[in-house]
Structures are given as C-alpha cells and as structure tokens.
Coordinates of C-alpha atoms in Angstrom, one line a residue:
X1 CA 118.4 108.8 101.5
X2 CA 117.7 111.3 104.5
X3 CA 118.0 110.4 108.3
X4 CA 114.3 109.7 108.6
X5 CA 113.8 107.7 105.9
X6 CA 117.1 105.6 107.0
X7 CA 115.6 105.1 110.3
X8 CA 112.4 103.6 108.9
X9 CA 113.8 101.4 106.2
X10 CA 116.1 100.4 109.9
X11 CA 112.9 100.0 112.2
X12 CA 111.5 97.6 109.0
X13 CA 114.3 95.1 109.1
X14 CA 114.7 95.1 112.8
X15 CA 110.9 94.2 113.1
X16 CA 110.5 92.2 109.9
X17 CA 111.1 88.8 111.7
X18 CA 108.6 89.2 113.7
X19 CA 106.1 90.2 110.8
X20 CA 107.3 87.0 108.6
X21 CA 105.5 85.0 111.7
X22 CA 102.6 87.2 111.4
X23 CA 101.8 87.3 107.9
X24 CA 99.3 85.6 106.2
X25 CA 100.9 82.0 105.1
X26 CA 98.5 82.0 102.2
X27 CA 96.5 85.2 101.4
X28 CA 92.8 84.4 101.2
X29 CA 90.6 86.5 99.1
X30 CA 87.9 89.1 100.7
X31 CA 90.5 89.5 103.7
X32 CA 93.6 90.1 102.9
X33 CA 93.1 91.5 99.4
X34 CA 89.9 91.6 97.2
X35 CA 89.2 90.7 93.5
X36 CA 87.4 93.6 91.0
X37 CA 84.4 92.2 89.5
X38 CA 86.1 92.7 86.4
X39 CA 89.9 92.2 85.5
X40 CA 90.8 95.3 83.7
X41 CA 93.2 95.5 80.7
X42 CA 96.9 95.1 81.6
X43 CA 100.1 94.8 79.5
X44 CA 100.8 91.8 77.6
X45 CA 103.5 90.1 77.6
X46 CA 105.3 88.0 81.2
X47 CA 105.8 90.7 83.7
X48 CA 103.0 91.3 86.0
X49 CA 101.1 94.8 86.0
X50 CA 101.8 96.7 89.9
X51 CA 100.0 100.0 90.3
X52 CA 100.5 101.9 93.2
X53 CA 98.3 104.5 94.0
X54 CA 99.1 107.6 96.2
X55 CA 99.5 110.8 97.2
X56 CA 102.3 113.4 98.2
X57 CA 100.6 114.9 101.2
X58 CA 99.3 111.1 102.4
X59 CA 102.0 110.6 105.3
X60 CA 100.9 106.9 105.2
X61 CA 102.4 106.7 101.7
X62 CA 105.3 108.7 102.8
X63 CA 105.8 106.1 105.4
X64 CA 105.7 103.0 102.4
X65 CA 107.2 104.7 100.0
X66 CA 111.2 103.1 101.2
X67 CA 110.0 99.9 101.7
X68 CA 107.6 99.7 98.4
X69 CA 110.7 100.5 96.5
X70 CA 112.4 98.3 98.5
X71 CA 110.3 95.4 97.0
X72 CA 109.9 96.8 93.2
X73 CA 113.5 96.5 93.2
X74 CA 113.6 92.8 94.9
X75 CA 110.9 91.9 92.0
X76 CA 113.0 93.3 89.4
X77 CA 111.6 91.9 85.7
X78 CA 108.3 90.0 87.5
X79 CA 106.7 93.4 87.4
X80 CA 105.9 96.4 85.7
X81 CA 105.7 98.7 88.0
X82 CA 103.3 102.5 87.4
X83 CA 102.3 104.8 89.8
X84 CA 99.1 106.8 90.1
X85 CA 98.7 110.1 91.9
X86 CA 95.3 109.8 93.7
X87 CA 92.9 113.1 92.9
X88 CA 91.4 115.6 95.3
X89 CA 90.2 118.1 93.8
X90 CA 91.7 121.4 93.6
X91 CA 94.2 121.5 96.9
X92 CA 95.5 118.2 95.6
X93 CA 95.5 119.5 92.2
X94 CA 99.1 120.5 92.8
X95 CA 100.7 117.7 93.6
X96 CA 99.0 115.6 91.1
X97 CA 101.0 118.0 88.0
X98 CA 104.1 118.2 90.3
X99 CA 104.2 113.8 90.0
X100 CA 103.1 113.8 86.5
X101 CA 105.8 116.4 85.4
X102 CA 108.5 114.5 86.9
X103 CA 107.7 111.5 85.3
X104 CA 107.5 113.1 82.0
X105 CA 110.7 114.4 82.5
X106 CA 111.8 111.3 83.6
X107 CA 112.7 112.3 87.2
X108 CA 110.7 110.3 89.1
X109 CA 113.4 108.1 90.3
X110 CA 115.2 111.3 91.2
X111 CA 112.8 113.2 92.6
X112 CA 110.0 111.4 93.9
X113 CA 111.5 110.8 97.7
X114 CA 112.3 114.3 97.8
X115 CA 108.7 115.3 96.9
X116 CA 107.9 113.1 100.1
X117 CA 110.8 114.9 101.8
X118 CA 109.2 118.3 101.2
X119 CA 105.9 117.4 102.5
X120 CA 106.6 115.4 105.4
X121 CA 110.0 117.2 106.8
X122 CA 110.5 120.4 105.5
X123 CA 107.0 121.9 105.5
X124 CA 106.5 122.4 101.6
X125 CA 102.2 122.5 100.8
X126 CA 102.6 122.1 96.8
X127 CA 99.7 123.9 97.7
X128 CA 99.6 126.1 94.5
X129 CA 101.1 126.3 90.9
X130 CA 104.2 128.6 91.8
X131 CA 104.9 127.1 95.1
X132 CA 105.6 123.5 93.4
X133 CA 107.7 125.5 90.5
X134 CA 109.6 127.1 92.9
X135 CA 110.4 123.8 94.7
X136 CA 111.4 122.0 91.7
X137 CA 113.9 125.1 90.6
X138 CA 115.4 125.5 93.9
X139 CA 116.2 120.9 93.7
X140 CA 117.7 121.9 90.7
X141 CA 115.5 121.3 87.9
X142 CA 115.8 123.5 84.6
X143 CA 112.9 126.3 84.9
X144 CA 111.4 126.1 81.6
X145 CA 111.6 122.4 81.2
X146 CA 109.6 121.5 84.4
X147 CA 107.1 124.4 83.6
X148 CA 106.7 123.3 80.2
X149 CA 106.2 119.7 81.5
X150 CA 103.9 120.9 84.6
X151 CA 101.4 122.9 81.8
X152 CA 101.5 120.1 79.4
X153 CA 98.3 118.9 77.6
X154 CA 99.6 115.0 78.6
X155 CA 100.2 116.0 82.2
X156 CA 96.5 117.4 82.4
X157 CA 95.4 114.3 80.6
X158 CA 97.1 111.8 83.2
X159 CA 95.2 113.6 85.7
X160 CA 92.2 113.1 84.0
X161 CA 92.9 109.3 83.6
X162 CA 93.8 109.3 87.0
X163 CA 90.3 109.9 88.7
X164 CA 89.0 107.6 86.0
X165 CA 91.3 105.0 87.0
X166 CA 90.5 105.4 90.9
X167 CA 86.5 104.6 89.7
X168 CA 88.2 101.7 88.0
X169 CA 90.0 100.2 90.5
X170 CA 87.7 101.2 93.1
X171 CA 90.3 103.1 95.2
X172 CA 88.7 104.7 98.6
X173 CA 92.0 104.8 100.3
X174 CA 95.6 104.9 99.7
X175 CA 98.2 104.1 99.4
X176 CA 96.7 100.8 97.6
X177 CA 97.9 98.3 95.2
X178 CA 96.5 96.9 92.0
X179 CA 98.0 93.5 90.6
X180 CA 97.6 92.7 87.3
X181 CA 94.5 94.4 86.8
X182 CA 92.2 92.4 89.1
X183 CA 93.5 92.1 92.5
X184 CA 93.6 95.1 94.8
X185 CA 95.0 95.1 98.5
X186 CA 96.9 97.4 100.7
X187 CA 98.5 97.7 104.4
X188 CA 95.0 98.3 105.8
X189 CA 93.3 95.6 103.8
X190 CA 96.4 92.8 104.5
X191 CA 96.0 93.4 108.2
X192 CA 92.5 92.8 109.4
X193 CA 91.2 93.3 113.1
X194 CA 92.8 90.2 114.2
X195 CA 96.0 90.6 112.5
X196 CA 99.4 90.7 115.5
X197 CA 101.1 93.0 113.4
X198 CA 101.0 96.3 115.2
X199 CA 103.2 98.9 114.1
X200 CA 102.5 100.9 110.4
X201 CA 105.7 99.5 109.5
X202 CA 105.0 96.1 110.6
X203 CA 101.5 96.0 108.6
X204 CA 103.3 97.4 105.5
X205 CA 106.0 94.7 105.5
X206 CA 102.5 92.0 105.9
X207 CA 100.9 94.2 102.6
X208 CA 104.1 93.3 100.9
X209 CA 103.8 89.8 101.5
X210 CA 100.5 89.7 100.6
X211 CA 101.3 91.5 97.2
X212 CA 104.3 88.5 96.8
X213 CA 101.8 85.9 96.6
X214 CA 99.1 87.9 94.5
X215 CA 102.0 88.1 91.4
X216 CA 102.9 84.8 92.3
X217 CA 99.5 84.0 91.7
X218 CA 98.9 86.3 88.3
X219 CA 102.3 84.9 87.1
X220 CA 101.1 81.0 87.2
X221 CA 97.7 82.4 85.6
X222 CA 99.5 84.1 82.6
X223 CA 101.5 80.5 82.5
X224 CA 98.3 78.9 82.0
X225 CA 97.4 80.9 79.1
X226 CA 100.8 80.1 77.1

C-alpha cells in the first residue's frame, strides 16, 4: 500500500469515532439511500449482491477505494462483491478496457490500487489504447496476455453491459453502491445537508454504515423467503 493511501486509511480510523456518533442509527429510505422502482435480478443463493460502481480517473473513488475494501473484506461471505467501470464515452473508453482486462485476467486484486495509483499520483491519463498497454507492461504484466485480454470480444461486451447497467441502476454519480439489486446509496446520498460528518473521509465511513444496515436488511429479506 503506498504512503498516500496509508495516510488515508490512518485519517479514517483516527476520525471514525467521531463518525460512529454521526451516522445514521437506522438508515431511512429517500435520505440516506433510495429503493429502484424495480428490484433487479441478483444471485441466488445467501450472500448479498454489492456493486460498486466507479471510475479510474474519479478521485472521489480513488479516495474510497482503501476503505471500501476495507469493508468487503470485514463482510467476508455476507456479500458478493462485483465492480462496474462507469462509461464516458470515448476519453473514458480507456480505462473502462484497462479494468475489464485485469479482471479477466484475474488481476484485479493486484492491480486495481495501482490503476488508482497511476491516476491520482503519478500522472498516468489511460487516456488512449497504447498508453494503458504501456502501463500494464511496464507493472509487469505479460504483453500479449493483457493485449489479448484488453481487445477481447468479452471485454467489449462488459463495457456494453456496463452503460446498460448504469440505466439500470440509475447511476448519475459515483462512486455508488447497489445492494442486492434494489437499494442504491453512496457517500453523497448517506450524508444529506444536515449530516455533522464533514470530511470526504468521514461521509465515506457514514456510506459504509449505511450500506451495513441495507445487507443487514436484504439478508433478513432472503431469510424470509427460506
């Protein structure tokens, strides 16, 4: 983990007592998060569907993405967790192949935080084909492999889904969350006007909150169904 992201994951548990008063003791619906008309089709099975959906050059993402992980990993088999590179159009289109490689290749885990890294620290732009190639030779990815995943008829297909699935989830800002296919919230949504938390960090640790309840809540309603 670089220095940066050490110091924010620091600043996060330095403030987060002060954001455990702040939160939301019980998350209410239209303010804190916000229900699609229509729950969408999720896994079956017990673990609760978590979609995450962002993009590499959003710095607001780059700023969740240590303490999302953070909570995927404190969730452990609760959740399935996906991720969903937001479109853009053709500057974006990039970054959306660059994410959609590695996780064909099975790199995200690896890779993803670095991505962020690139971006945000080190002045990378993924703004075109061969500058996102070059990046993922010079981390040490194998050439051909990453090419051939990058030009793959799946990768373009995931980034078809993915503009379908923003109209789905009605997405008009990220990063947001989906849980289990019917609620939607986020750090801007769990924090309204009136919310004490001030810092980004401080309204991210309240989203997270907010997102404990809401697969608290889909887990009891996928009990009921048993």
């Amino acid at each position: 983990m670089n220095l940066l992201r050490r110091l924010l994951c620091s600043a996060a548990l330095l403030t987060l007592s002060g954001v455990v008063a702040a939160a939301p003791v019980a998350p209410k619906e239209g303010v804190h998060y916000k229900v699609l008309p229509q729950k969408l089709e999720t896994p079956a099975g017990k673990p609760v569907e978590v979609i995450e959906f962002f993009a590499y050059y959003c710095p607001h993402c780059n700023v969740f993405e240590p303490l999302l992980a953070e909570w995927v990993k404190k969730q452990g088999d609760n959740i399935v967790f996906k991720r969903v590179h937001v479109a853009g159009g053709a500057r974006v289109l990039p970054q959306q192949r660059l994410f959609y490689a590695l996780d064909a290749l099975g790199l995200v885990g690896q890779y993803h935080a670095k991505a962020f890294a690139a971006m945000h620290q080190q002045g990378v732009r993924f703004g075109s084909d061969a500058e996102v190639i070059d990046w993922a030779v010079k981390s040490g990815i194998d050439r051909a492999r990453f090419v051939d995943a990058y030009n793959a008829f799946g990768t373009q297909a995931k980034v078809r889904r993915a503009g379908a699935m923003m109209n789905e989830y009605q997405v008009d800002h990220w990063p947001l969350v989906a849980i289990d296919g019917r609620f939607i919230t986020s750090p801007s949504m769990a924090n309204p006007e009136d919310s004490p938390a001030q810092t980004e960090i401080q309204q991210q640790q309240v989203a997270l909150q907010v997102m404990d309840a809401l697969v608290e809540k889909a887990k009891a309603a996928k009990a009921d169904k048993k």
